[in-house]
XYZ file of C-alpha atoms in Angstrom:
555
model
C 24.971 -4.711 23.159
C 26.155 -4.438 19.746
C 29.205 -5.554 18.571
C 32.348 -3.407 17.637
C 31.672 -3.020 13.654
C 34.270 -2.610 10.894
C 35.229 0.301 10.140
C 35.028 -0.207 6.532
C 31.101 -1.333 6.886
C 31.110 2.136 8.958
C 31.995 3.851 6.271
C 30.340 2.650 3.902
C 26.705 2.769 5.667
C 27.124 6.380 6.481
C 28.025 6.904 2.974
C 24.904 4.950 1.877
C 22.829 7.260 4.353
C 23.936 10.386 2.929
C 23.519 9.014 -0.545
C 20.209 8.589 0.401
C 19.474 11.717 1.902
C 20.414 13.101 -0.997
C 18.367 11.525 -3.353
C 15.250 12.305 -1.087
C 16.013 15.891 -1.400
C 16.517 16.078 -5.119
C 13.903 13.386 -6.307
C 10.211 14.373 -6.513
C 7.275 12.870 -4.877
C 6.116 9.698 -6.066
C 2.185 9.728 -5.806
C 1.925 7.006 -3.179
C 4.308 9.379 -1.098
C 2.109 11.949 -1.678
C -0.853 9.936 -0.626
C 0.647 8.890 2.409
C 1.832 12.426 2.998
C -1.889 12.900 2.941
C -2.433 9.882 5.307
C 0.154 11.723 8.018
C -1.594 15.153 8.023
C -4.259 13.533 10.230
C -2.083 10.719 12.942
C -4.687 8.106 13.037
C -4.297 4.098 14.684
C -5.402 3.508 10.647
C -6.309 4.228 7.405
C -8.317 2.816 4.650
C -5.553 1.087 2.548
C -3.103 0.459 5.211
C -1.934 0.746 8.798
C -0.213 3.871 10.385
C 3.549 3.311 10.682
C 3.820 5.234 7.115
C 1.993 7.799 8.355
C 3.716 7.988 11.377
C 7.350 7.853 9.829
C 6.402 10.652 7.802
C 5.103 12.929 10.662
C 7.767 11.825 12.574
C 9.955 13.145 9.196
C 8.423 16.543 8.667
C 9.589 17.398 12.738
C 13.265 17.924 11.093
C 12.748 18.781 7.579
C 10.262 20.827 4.787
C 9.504 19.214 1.714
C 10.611 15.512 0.013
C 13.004 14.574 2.606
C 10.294 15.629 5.721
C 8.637 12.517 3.808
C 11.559 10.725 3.742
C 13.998 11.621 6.755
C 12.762 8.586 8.460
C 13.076 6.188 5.738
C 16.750 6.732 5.115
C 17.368 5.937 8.662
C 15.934 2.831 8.897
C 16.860 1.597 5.791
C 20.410 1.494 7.394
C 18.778 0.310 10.456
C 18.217 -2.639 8.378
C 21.490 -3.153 6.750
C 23.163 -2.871 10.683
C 20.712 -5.679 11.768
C 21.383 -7.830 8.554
C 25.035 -7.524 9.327
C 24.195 -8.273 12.968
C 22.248 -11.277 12.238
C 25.416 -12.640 10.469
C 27.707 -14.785 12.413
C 30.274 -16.458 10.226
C 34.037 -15.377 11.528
C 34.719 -14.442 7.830
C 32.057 -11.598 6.856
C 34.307 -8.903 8.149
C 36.476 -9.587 5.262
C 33.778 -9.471 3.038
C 32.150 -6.170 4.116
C 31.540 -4.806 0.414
C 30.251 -8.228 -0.712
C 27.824 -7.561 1.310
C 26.537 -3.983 0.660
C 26.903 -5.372 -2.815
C 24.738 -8.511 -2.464
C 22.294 -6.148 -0.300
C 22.243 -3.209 -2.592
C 21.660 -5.433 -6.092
C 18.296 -6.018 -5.032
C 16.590 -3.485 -6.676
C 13.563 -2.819 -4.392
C 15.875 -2.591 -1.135
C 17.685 -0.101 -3.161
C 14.590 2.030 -3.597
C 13.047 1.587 -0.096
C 15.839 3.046 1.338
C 14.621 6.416 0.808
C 11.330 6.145 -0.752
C 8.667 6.486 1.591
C 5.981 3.425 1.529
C 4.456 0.805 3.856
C 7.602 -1.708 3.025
C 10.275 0.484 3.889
C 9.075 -0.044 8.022
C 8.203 -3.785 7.071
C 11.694 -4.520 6.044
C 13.217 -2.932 8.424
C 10.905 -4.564 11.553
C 11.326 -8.074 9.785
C 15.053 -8.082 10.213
C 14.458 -6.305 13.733
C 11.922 -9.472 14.273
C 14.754 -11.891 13.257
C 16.894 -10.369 15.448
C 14.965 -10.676 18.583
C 13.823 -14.350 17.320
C 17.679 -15.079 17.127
C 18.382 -13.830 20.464
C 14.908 -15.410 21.761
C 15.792 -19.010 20.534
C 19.089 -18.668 21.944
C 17.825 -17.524 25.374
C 14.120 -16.619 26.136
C 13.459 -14.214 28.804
C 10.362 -12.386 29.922
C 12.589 -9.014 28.546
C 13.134 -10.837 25.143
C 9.223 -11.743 25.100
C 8.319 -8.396 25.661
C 10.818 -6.820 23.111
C 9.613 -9.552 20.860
C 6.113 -8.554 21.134
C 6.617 -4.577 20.369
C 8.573 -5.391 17.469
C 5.305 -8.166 15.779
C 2.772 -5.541 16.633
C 5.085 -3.194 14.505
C 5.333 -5.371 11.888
C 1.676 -5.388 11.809
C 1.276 -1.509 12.079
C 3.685 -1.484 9.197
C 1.683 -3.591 6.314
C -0.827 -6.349 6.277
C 1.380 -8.669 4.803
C 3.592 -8.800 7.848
C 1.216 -11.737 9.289
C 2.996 -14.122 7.036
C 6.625 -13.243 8.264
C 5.128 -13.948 12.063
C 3.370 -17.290 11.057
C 5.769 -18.576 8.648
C 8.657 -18.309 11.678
C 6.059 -19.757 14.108
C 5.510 -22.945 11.513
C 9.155 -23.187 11.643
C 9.222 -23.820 15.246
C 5.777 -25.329 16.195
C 6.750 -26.141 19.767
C 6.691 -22.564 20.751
C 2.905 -23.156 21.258
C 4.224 -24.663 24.637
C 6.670 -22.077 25.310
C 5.253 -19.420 27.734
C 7.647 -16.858 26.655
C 6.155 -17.111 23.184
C 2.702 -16.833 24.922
C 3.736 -14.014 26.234
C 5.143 -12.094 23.098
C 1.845 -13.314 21.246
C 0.122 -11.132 24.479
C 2.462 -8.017 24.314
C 1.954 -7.925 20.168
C -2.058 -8.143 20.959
C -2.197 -5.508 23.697
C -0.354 -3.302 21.458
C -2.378 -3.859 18.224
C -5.843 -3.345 20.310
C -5.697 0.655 19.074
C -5.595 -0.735 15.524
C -8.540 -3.103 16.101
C -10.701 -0.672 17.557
C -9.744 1.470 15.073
C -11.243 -1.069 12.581
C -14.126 -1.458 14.587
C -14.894 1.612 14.517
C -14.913 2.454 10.726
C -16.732 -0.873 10.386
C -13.542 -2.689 9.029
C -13.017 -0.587 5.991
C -9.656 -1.757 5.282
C -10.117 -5.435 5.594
C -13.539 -5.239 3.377
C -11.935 -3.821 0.607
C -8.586 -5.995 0.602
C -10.646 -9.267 1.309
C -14.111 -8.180 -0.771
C -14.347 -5.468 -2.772
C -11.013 -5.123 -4.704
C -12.025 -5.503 -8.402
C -10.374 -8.205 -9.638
C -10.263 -10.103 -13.391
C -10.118 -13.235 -15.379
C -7.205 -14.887 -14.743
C -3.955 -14.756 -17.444
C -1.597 -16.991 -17.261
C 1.129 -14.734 -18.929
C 0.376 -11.640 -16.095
C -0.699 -13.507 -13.560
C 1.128 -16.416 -12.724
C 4.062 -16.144 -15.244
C 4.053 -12.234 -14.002
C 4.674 -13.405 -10.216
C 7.799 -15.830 -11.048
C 9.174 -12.850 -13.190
C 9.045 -10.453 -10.227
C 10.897 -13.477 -8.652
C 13.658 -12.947 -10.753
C 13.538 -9.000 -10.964
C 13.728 -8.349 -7.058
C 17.402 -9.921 -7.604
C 18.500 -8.121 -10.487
C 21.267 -9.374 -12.684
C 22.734 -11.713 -9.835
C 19.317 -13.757 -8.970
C 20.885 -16.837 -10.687
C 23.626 -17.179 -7.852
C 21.035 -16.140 -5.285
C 18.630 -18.905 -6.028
C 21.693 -21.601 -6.203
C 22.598 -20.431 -2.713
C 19.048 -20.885 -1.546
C 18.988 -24.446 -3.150
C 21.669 -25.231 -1.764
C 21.476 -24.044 1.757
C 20.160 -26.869 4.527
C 17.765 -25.890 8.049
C 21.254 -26.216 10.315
C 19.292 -24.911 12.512
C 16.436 -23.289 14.508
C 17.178 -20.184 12.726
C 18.342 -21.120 9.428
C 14.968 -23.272 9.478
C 12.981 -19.908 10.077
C 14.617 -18.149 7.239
C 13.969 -20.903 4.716
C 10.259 -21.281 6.159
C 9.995 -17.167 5.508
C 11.248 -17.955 2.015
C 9.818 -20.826 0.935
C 6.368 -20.019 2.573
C 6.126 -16.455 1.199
C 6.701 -17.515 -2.081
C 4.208 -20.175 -2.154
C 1.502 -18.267 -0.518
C 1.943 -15.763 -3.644
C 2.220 -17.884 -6.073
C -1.052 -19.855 -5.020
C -2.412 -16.336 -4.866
C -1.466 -15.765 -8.571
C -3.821 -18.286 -9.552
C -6.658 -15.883 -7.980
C -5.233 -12.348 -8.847
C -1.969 -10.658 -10.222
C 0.188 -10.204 -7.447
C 2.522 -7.276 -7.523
C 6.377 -7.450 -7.029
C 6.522 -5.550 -3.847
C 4.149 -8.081 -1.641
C 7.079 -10.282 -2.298
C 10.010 -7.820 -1.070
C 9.834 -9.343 2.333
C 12.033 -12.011 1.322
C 14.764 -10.204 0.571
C 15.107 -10.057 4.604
C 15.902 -13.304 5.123
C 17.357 -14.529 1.214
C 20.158 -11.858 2.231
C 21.122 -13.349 5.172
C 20.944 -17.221 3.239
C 23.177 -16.028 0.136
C 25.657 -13.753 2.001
C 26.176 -16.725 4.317
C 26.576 -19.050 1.528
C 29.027 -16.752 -0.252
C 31.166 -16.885 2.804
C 31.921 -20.240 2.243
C 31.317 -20.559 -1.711
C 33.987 -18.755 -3.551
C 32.852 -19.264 -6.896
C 29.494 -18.006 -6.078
C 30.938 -15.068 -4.201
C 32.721 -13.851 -6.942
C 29.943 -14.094 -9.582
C 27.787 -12.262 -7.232
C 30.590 -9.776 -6.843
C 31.074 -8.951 -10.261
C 27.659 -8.788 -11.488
C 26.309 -7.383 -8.771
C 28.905 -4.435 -9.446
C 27.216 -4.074 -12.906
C 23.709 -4.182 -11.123
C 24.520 -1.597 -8.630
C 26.046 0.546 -11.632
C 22.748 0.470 -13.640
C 20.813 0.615 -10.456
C 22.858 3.857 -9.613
C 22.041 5.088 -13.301
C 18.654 4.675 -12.767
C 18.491 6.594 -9.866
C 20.224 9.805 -11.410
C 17.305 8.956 -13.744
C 14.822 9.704 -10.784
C 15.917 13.072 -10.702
C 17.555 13.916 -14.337
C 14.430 13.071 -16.362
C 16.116 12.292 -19.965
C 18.786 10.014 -18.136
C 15.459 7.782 -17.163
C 14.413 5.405 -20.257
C 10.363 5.991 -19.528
C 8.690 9.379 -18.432
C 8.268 7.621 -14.089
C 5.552 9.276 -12.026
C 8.456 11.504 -10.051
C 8.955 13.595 -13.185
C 7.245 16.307 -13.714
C 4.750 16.457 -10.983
C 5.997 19.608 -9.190
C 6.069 21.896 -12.618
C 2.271 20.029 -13.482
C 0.548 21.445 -10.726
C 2.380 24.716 -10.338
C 1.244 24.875 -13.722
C -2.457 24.123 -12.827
C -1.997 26.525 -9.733
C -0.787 29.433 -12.076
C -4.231 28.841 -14.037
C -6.594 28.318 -11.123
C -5.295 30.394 -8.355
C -5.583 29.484 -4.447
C -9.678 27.531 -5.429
C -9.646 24.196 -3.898
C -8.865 21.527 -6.865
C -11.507 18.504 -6.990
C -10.027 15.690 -8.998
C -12.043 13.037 -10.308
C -10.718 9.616 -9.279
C -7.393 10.530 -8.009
C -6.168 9.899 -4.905
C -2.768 10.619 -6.624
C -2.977 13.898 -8.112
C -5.353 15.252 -5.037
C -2.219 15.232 -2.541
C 0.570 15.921 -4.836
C -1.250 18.998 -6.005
C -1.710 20.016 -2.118
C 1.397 19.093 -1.301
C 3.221 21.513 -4.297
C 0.851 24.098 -3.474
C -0.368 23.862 -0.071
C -3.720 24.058 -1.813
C -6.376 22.334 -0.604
C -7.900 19.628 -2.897
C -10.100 16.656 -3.010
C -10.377 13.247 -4.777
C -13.723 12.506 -5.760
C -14.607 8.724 -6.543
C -17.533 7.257 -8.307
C -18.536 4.108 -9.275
C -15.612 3.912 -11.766
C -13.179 3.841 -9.780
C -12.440 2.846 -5.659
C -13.027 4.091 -2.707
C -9.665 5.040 -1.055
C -8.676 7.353 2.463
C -10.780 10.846 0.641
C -13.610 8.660 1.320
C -13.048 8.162 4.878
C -11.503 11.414 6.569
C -12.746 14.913 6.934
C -11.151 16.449 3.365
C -14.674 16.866 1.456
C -15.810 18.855 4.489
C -12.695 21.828 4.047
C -14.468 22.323 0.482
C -18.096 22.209 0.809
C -20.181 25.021 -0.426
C -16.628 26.701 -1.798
C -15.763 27.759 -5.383
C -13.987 24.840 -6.888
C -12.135 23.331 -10.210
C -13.506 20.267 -10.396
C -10.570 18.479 -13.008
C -11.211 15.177 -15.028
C -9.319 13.170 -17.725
C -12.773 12.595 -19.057
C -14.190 15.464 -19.796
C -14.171 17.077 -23.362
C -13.864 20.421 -23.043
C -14.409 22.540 -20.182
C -12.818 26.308 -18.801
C -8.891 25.526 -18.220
C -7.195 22.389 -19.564
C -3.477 21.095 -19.631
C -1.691 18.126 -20.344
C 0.174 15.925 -18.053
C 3.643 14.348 -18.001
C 2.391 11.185 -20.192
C 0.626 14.259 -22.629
C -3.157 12.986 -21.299
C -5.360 15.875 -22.015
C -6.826 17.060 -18.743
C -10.244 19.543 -18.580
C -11.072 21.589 -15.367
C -14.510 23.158 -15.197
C -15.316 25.887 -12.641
C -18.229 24.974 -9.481
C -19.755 27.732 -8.318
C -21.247 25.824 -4.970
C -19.598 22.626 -4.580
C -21.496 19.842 -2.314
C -20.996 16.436 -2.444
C -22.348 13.798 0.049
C -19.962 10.486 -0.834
C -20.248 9.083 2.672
C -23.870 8.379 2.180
C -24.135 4.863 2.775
C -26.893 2.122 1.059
C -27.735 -1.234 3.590
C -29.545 -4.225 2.908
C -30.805 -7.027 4.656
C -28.649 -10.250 4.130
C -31.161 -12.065 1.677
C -31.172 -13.878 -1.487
C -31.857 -11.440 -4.698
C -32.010 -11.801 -7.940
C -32.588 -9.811 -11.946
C -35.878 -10.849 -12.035
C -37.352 -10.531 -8.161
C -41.123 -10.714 -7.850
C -41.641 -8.501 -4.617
C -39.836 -5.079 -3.876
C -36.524 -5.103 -2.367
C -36.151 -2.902 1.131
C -32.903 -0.778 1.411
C -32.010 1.629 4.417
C -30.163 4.927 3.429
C -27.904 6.600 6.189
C -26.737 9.714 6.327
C -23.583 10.111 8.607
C -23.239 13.930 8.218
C -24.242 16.514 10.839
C -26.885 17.465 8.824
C -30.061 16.625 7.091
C -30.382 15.652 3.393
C -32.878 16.390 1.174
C -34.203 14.066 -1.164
C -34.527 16.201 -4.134
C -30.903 16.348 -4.285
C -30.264 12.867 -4.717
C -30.589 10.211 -7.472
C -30.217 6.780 -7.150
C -28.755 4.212 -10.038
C -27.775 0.506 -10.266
C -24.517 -0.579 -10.854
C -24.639 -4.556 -12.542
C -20.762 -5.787 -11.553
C -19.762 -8.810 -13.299
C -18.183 -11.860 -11.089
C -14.940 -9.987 -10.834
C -16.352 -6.884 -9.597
C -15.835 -4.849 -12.674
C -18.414 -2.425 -13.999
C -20.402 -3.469 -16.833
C -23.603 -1.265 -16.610
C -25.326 1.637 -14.693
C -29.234 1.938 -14.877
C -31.949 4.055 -13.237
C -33.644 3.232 -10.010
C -36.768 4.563 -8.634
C -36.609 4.755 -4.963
C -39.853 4.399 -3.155
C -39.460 6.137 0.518
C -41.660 3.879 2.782
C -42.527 6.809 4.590
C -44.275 9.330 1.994
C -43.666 12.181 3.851
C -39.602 12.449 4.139
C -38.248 14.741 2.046
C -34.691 14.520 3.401
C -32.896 12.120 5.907
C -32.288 13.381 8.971
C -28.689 14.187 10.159
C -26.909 10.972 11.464
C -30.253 9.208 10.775
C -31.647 6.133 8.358
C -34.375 6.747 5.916
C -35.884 3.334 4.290
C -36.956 2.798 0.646
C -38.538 -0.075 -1.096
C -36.909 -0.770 -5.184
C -36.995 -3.014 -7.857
C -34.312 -4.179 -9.901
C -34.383 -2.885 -13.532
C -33.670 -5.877 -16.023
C -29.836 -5.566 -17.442
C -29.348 -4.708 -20.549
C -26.072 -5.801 -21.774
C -24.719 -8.101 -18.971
C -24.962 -11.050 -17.250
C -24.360 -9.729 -13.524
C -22.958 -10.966 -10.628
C -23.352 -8.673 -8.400
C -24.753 -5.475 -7.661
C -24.110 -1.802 -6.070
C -26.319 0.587 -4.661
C -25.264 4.365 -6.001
C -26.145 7.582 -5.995
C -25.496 10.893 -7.674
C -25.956 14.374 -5.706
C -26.384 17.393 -7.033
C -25.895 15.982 -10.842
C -21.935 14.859 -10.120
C -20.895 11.071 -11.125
C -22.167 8.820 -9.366
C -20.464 7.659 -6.084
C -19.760 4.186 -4.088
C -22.630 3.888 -1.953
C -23.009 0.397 -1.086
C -20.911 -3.307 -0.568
C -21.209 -5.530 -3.612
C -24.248 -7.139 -3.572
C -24.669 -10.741 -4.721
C -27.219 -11.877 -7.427
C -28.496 -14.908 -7.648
């Protein structure tokens, strides 16, 4: 049962909802919106970056409304969801004299701010990690086969929300390690698996495409001190804003009390050493990080409540935070007000533009799994990202949207090309070239296997490779041509070279639909690298090449 609230705190969260329904209605698409606007056209238990509670929220959005806010109906509710739980999970007798400390202290932190109508993966993971706390809370107080059960919904939602929700779950389990003898905890652990099982078999079944690329096949680089581990403890500071000096004093300062109070430091502490060990491997962008603003909330408003020189530097500069915050969000939709041209300006008038030029065609963009869905979604055009070796394989290479275009008329658009039949520029004035395609057809699902053995530059005997073809029909050969791609150790590009397939049989001419054709190659000598790996690719009907196989170790 939830407790009577202040009327004040009332007030202002329903203002703070319509606020944000506002903004959602008169701010553009931003293009990961757009690509999981994409994601939610097809409900799936998954999709190749992330899981499906985006997707979900968003289908769940468009029931109610047309355009940005049926993308972001549902995030506006639950980012005051989250603010109610917050203010539940509070339970000094003072905070209801404090009410706009704490939409201030909330509000200052700049990505909360934004998630609470922009629609992305950490808008549900916010609000399901203070829904998590919340059940902990009551859990740790009381544990009940009810509580269990409610428990376990809410970690399997965490998990359907983002990836990165695993460390909120362990982190509070570490806290308290003698839950491992607490059947009700068993239990939740039981409910939270039954309820991910779609997800797994989901993975399973597209032969763990998401976890491949996050774990093995992300490019990655040599590391930088300055934008790798220096960038991490800077997004430290910029999550808070203006007031993250008083924040970090009240974490300092603040003592494990308790079971609970011990769970919010572990979240804390543990998050941010995870990612800054990670930062040592790769750069590690601010928003894997936002999680902590979950629990630091609840550790600096409590502290405030019984610091009053903290609580009223936090007060007054978080004021002047929320003011420039507030600036920057009239930005979003009044373009001049906004100090750089951001990705929600301009998109709209960009591909009405393009539209005006190429009619109702279907658009094929090279490597853009940004522009494909914005254009679709300002036109309700169809379109298609088309990635090659360049670039990364990303949902267009997994769903059914290169079927709705084969053998059609298309504009096939690049930032690459030099000239072509239609050209404009976009928002940042990058000159963009469209060329028409009489008879599109593209096969980028085609997939390259080989056996798990050692290989090397300079191999004595042929290598054997097995080419499948997961389309409903057959292939031919003639259409194909194969290349090597030499990564370096970080997985970046470095050269492309001819390869002369050998089919073992010598009289296929074409793979056979949902069938495996097998070849025999040798590795051409690099060039102008010293490789580290390897990729199978192939180009069909003369477009760029595409990302046919894993990463392939050399020796």
């Amino acid at each position: 049962m939830i407790p009577k609230l202040p009327r004040l705190f009332v007030y202002l969260l329903a203002a703070l909802l319509v606020l944000n329904l506002l903004q959602s209605i008169f701010t553009r698409l931003i293009f990961d919106e757009a690509y999981y606007w994409h994601y939610a056209q097809e409900l799936a238990w998954g999709y190749f970056d992330h899981p499906p509670m985006v997707a979900l929220m968003i289908k769940i959005s468009s029931f109610f409304f047309k355009g940005e806010l049926g993308v972001r109906f549902a995030s506006c509710v639950l980012s005051v969801g989250t603010l109610l739980l917050l203010w539940l999970l509070v339970d000094h007798p003072k905070k209801k004299n404090f009410v706009p400390h704490f939409f201030v202290l909330a509000l200052s932190m700049a990505l909360l701010n934004a998630y609470g109508f922009f629609t992305l993966p950490d808008t549900p993971l916010l609000f399901f990690t203070a829904l998590f706390l919340w059940c902990y809370k009551k859990f740790i107080e009381k544990p009940s086969a009810a509580l269990s059960i409610a428990l376990g919904i809410v970690m399997a939602a965490l998990m359907y929300s983002k990836y990165h929700a695993v460390l909120v779950i362990l982190f509070v389990l570490f806290s308290n390690i003698k839950l491992v003898f607490n059947k009700y905890a068993w239990l939740a652990v039981l409910v939270a698996l039954l309820c991910y099982t779609p997800h797994f078999m989901w993975l399973y079944q597209n032969d763990f495409v998401t976890i491949r690329y996050h774990l093995f096949e992300r490019p990655n680089r040599a590391y930088e001190f300055g934008d790798f581990t220096l960038g991490f403890l800077i997004g430290l500071i910029a999550i808070f804003g203006l007031i993250f000096p008083w924040v970090y004093l009240s974490l300092f300062r603040t003592r494990a009390k308790d079971k609970f109070t011990k769970a919010l430091l572990y979240l804390i502490y543990g998050t941010v050493l995870f990612f800054f060990i990670s930062s040592f491997n790769r750069r590690v962008q601010t928003q894997w990080i936002i999680v902590i603003s979950i629990p630091m909330v609840l550790v600096v408003f409590n502290h405030m409540l019984q610091n009053d020189t903290v609580r009223k530097w936090i007060w007054r500069v978080g004021i002047v935070n929320l003011l420039v915050l507030f600036y920057l969000r009239l930005g979003l939709i009044f373009e001049p007000l906004f100090p750089i041209v951001y990705e929600s300006h301009g998109n709209k008038e960009l591909v009405q533009t393009l539209a005006s030029k190429v009619g109702n065609l279907p658009v094929v963009f090279e490597n853009s799994y940004r522009q494909a869905p914005m254009y679709t979604f300002y036109t309700g055009n169809p379109s298609f990202s088309l990635n090659n070796i360049y670039y990364r394989k990303n949902q267009f290479d997994i769903d059914d949207s290169e079927s709705k275009i084969q053998h059609q008329k298309v504009v096939y658009i690049s930032r690459y090309l030099k000239n072509g039949d239609i050209s404009y520029h976009d928002p940042k004035g990058v000159l963009h070239w469209g060329v028409y395609m009489e008879n599109f057809e593209s096969f980028r699902k085609l997939q390259c296997y080989m056996e798990d053995v050692p290989v090397s530059v300079d191999q004595p005997q042929p290598l054997g490779v097995k080419l499948y073809n997961p389309y409903a029909f057959g292939i031919a050969l003639e259409k194909l041509k194969f290349s090597v791609a030499y990564l370096n150790d970080y997985k970046q590009v470095k050269e492309v070279l001819p390869l002369k397939m050998e089919a073992l049989d010598k009289n296929v001419t074409q793979v056979a639909a949902r069938d495996t054709a097998y070849f025999n190659f040798r590795l051409p000598i690099p060039k102008k690298s010293d490789p580290g790996y390897f990729k199978i690719v192939i180009s069909e009907n003369s477009l760029p090449l595409g990302l046919n196989s894993e990463s392939i170790p050399l020796d």
